[in-house]
mmCIF file of C-alpha atoms in Angstrom:
data_model
loop_
_atom_site.group_PDB
_atom_site.id
_atom_site.type_symbol
_atom_site.label_atom_id
_atom_site.label_comp_id
_atom_site.label_asym_id
_atom_site.label_seq_id
_atom_site.Cartn_x
_atom_site.Cartn_y
_atom_site.Cartn_z
ATOM 1 C CA MET A 1 4.612 20.865 -1.404
ATOM 2 C CA SER A 2 2.679 22.354 1.359
ATOM 3 C CA VAL A 3 -0.728 21.479 1.130
ATOM 4 C CA ASN A 4 -3.389 20.191 3.720
ATOM 5 C CA VAL A 5 -4.109 16.646 3.686
ATOM 6 C CA ASP A 6 -6.366 14.778 5.421
ATOM 7 C CA SER A 7 -6.000 11.505 6.774
ATOM 8 C CA ARG A 8 -9.394 9.057 7.346
ATOM 9 C CA VAL A 9 -9.969 5.520 7.227
ATOM 10 C CA VAL A 10 -12.661 4.038 5.072
ATOM 11 C CA ALA A 11 -14.416 1.000 7.626
ATOM 12 C CA PRO A 12 -14.677 -2.611 6.077
ATOM 13 C CA GLY A 13 -18.496 -3.010 3.139
ATOM 14 C CA ASP A 14 -18.221 0.487 2.776
ATOM 15 C CA ASP A 15 -17.338 1.750 -0.979
ATOM 16 C CA GLU A 16 -16.853 5.409 0.436
ATOM 17 C CA LEU A 17 -13.577 6.608 -2.361
ATOM 18 C CA MET A 18 -13.405 3.215 -3.956
ATOM 19 C CA GLY A 19 -13.828 5.200 -7.204
ATOM 20 C CA ASP A 20 -11.514 7.511 -5.877
ATOM 21 C CA ALA A 21 -8.970 4.336 -5.459
ATOM 22 C CA TRP A 22 -9.730 2.521 -8.750
ATOM 23 C CA ARG A 23 -9.187 5.539 -10.902
ATOM 24 C CA LEU A 24 -5.842 6.633 -8.779
ATOM 25 C CA LYS A 25 -4.651 2.868 -9.181
ATOM 26 C CA GLU A 26 -5.212 2.994 -12.799
ATOM 27 C CA ARG A 27 -3.395 5.950 -13.070
ATOM 28 C CA ILE A 28 -0.100 4.501 -11.245
ATOM 29 C CA HIS A 29 -0.650 1.374 -14.295
ATOM 30 C CA SER A 30 -1.276 3.221 -17.301
ATOM 31 C CA GLU A 31 1.783 5.665 -16.679
ATOM 32 C CA GLU A 32 4.197 3.282 -14.645
ATOM 33 C CA GLY A 33 2.807 -0.578 -14.791
ATOM 34 C CA VAL A 34 2.745 -1.624 -11.175
ATOM 35 C CA LEU A 35 -0.645 -2.075 -9.505
ATOM 36 C CA LYS A 36 -2.376 -3.965 -12.800
ATOM 37 C CA GLN A 37 -5.256 -6.043 -11.022
ATOM 38 C CA ARG A 38 -8.591 -6.255 -12.252
ATOM 39 C CA ARG A 39 -11.776 -4.505 -11.208
ATOM 40 C CA GLY A 40 -13.196 -7.362 -9.778
ATOM 41 C CA PHE A 41 -10.345 -8.432 -7.787
ATOM 42 C CA PHE A 42 -9.890 -5.011 -7.036
ATOM 43 C CA THR A 43 -13.446 -3.801 -5.777
ATOM 44 C CA ASP A 44 -13.587 -7.232 -3.656
ATOM 45 C CA ALA A 45 -10.387 -6.517 -2.194
ATOM 46 C CA TYR A 46 -10.830 -2.465 -1.018
ATOM 47 C CA ARG A 47 -14.938 -3.797 0.000
ATOM 48 C CA ARG A 48 -13.575 -6.818 2.215
ATOM 49 C CA SER A 49 -10.847 -4.942 3.715
ATOM 50 C CA THR A 50 -10.684 -2.084 5.478
ATOM 51 C CA VAL A 51 -8.870 1.078 3.649
ATOM 52 C CA HIS A 52 -6.903 4.130 5.228
ATOM 53 C CA VAL A 53 -6.467 7.191 2.607
ATOM 54 C CA PHE A 54 -4.589 10.726 2.774
ATOM 55 C CA LEU A 55 -7.063 13.213 0.575
ATOM 56 C CA ALA A 56 -5.925 17.197 -0.197
ATOM 57 C CA GLY A 57 -9.619 18.588 -0.389
ATOM 58 C CA GLU A 58 -11.764 15.720 -2.553
ATOM 59 C CA GLU A 59 -8.226 15.013 -4.295
ATOM 60 C CA LEU A 60 -7.033 11.076 -3.812
ATOM 61 C CA VAL A 61 -3.155 11.253 -2.532
ATOM 62 C CA GLY A 62 -2.869 7.405 -1.248
ATOM 63 C CA PHE A 63 -4.589 4.265 -0.064
ATOM 64 C CA ALA A 64 -3.019 1.546 1.565
ATOM 65 C CA THR A 65 -5.880 -1.912 1.510
ATOM 66 C CA VAL A 66 -5.108 -3.538 4.560
ATOM 67 C CA ARG A 67 -7.066 -6.758 6.081
ATOM 68 C CA ARG A 68 -7.590 -7.311 9.332
ATOM 69 C CA ASP A 69 -4.445 -9.902 9.581
ATOM 70 C CA GLY A 70 -2.030 -6.909 8.792
ATOM 71 C CA TYR A 71 -1.683 -7.775 5.283
ATOM 72 C CA ILE A 72 -1.549 -5.255 2.623
ATOM 73 C CA LEU A 73 -2.940 -5.616 -0.684
ATOM 74 C CA PHE A 74 -2.952 -2.110 -2.585
ATOM 75 C CA LEU A 75 -0.809 1.403 -1.954
ATOM 76 C CA ALA A 76 -1.040 3.803 -3.753
ATOM 77 C CA VAL A 77 0.627 7.027 -3.522
ATOM 78 C CA SER A 78 -0.443 9.856 -6.165
ATOM 79 C CA PRO A 79 3.126 10.464 -8.629
ATOM 80 C CA ASP A 80 2.151 14.000 -7.791
ATOM 81 C CA PHE A 81 2.673 13.365 -4.253
ATOM 82 C CA ARG A 82 4.854 10.991 -3.682
ATOM 83 C CA GLY A 83 8.337 12.000 -2.176
ATOM 84 C CA GLU A 84 6.603 13.235 1.444
ATOM 85 C CA GLY A 85 6.098 10.756 2.754
ATOM 86 C CA PHE A 86 2.102 9.247 2.623
ATOM 87 C CA GLY A 87 3.060 5.817 2.012
ATOM 88 C CA GLU A 88 5.954 5.617 4.621
ATOM 89 C CA ARG A 89 3.297 6.778 6.995
ATOM 90 C CA LEU A 90 0.352 4.534 5.309
ATOM 91 C CA VAL A 91 2.657 1.492 6.645
ATOM 92 C CA ALA A 92 3.030 3.957 9.333
ATOM 93 C CA ARG A 93 -0.532 3.488 10.347
ATOM 94 C CA VAL A 94 -1.455 -0.253 9.019
ATOM 95 C CA ALA A 95 1.396 -1.062 11.735
ATOM 96 C CA ASP A 96 -0.480 1.131 14.173
ATOM 97 C CA GLU A 97 -3.139 -2.009 14.080
ATOM 98 C CA HIS A 98 -1.192 -4.927 13.604
ATOM 99 C CA GLY A 99 2.109 -6.711 15.034
ATOM 100 C CA SER A 100 3.134 -7.648 12.090
ATOM 101 C CA VAL A 101 2.710 -5.998 8.466
ATOM 102 C CA THR A 102 3.221 -8.185 5.062
ATOM 103 C CA CYS A 103 2.513 -8.216 1.800
ATOM 104 C CA HIS A 104 3.711 -8.401 -1.518
ATOM 105 C CA ALA A 105 5.801 -7.232 -4.334
ATOM 106 C CA ARG A 106 6.374 -7.771 -8.384
ATOM 107 C CA ALA A 107 9.815 -9.132 -8.590
ATOM 108 C CA THR A 108 10.855 -6.629 -10.436
ATOM 109 C CA ASN A 109 8.925 -3.712 -8.971
ATOM 110 C CA GLU A 110 12.714 -1.691 -8.191
ATOM 111 C CA ASP A 111 10.567 1.063 -6.977
ATOM 112 C CA ALA A 112 8.105 -0.941 -4.246
ATOM 113 C CA LEU A 113 11.148 -2.829 -3.141
ATOM 114 C CA LYS A 114 13.186 -0.120 -2.310
ATOM 115 C CA PHE A 115 10.622 1.623 -0.491
ATOM 116 C CA TYR A 116 9.434 -1.497 1.621
ATOM 117 C CA GLU A 117 13.513 -2.712 2.247
ATOM 118 C CA SER A 118 13.806 1.123 3.597
ATOM 119 C CA LEU A 119 10.923 0.846 6.069
ATOM 120 C CA GLY A 120 12.560 -2.071 7.219
ATOM 121 C CA PHE A 121 10.708 -4.931 5.234
ATOM 122 C CA GLU A 122 12.302 -7.817 4.727
ATOM 123 C CA ILE A 123 12.410 -10.568 1.851
ATOM 124 C CA LYS A 124 10.945 -13.923 3.486
ATOM 125 C CA ARG A 125 10.571 -15.350 -0.491
ATOM 126 C CA ARG A 126 10.276 -15.256 -3.508
ATOM 127 C CA ILE A 127 7.822 -16.844 -5.465
ATOM 128 C CA GLU A 128 7.005 -18.298 -9.177
ATOM 129 C CA ASN A 129 4.241 -17.186 -10.862
ATOM 130 C CA TYR A 130 2.205 -14.869 -8.462
ATOM 131 C CA TYR A 131 1.029 -12.572 -10.552
ATOM 132 C CA GLU A 132 -2.534 -13.638 -13.002
ATOM 133 C CA ASP A 133 0.339 -12.400 -16.170
ATOM 134 C CA GLY A 134 2.835 -15.068 -14.543
ATOM 135 C CA GLY A 135 5.349 -12.311 -13.079
ATOM 136 C CA ASP A 136 6.907 -13.346 -10.447
ATOM 137 C CA ALA A 137 6.218 -11.776 -6.143
ATOM 138 C CA TYR A 138 8.234 -10.920 -3.274
ATOM 139 C CA TYR A 139 6.947 -11.963 0.271
ATOM 140 C CA LEU A 140 7.555 -9.514 1.970
ATOM 141 C CA LYS A 141 7.144 -8.724 5.739
ATOM 142 C CA LEU A 142 8.295 -6.153 8.809
ATOM 143 C CA GLY A 143 8.004 -6.914 12.167
ATOM 144 C CA ASP A 144 8.051 -9.341 15.234
ATOM 145 C CA ASP A 145 11.074 -8.575 16.221
ATOM 146 C CA GLU A 146 10.771 -5.018 17.952
ATOM 147 C CA SER A 147 7.276 -3.019 18.030
ATOM 148 C CA ILE A 148 7.430 -2.245 14.457
ATOM 149 C CA THR A 149 5.412 0.960 15.924
ATOM 150 C CA LYS A 150 8.648 3.376 17.679
ATOM 151 C CA ARG A 151 10.491 1.894 14.041
ATOM 152 C CA LEU A 152 8.087 3.355 12.092
ATOM 153 C CA SER A 153 7.170 6.063 14.376
ATOM 154 C CA GLU A 154 10.777 7.431 14.375
ATOM 155 C CA LEU A 155 11.739 7.321 10.733
ATOM 156 C CA VAL A 156 8.108 8.995 9.913
ATOM 157 C CA ARG A 157 9.530 11.829 12.830
ATOM 158 C CA ARG A 158 12.730 11.806 10.627
ATOM 159 C CA ARG A 159 10.724 13.318 7.749
#
């Protein structure tokens, strides 16, 4: 898909695009059964985080909400824009700002696990009953060993 996409950073405390991010998360939840968080949790996390976004005009293509320590709370890319490197570019932006990047992924979310592992994330541990619904998660980490920015930059350049 050849579309002009812009990037933006939403600072902590700014509600800009929060409604759009919620709607994208809910679309993915309804279509794929992942990203099951409640609105209150999502809203609080969004407001406390730095949010990296990609926009095609007014349409939110994808976003990553990130804590100050490089932990990705939410990473979502619209199904309409998957396979075009937006997820990788969001993670690369996080990696540019942090010495390591971490996140959790639902143990049953094979697509997310494959995505993160393709970027070089390592599964550090499995956590039983991590999610509110009793689902298990993997704690994943990228970084510290070598420059993650360099590795992700090389990956993005190859695409």
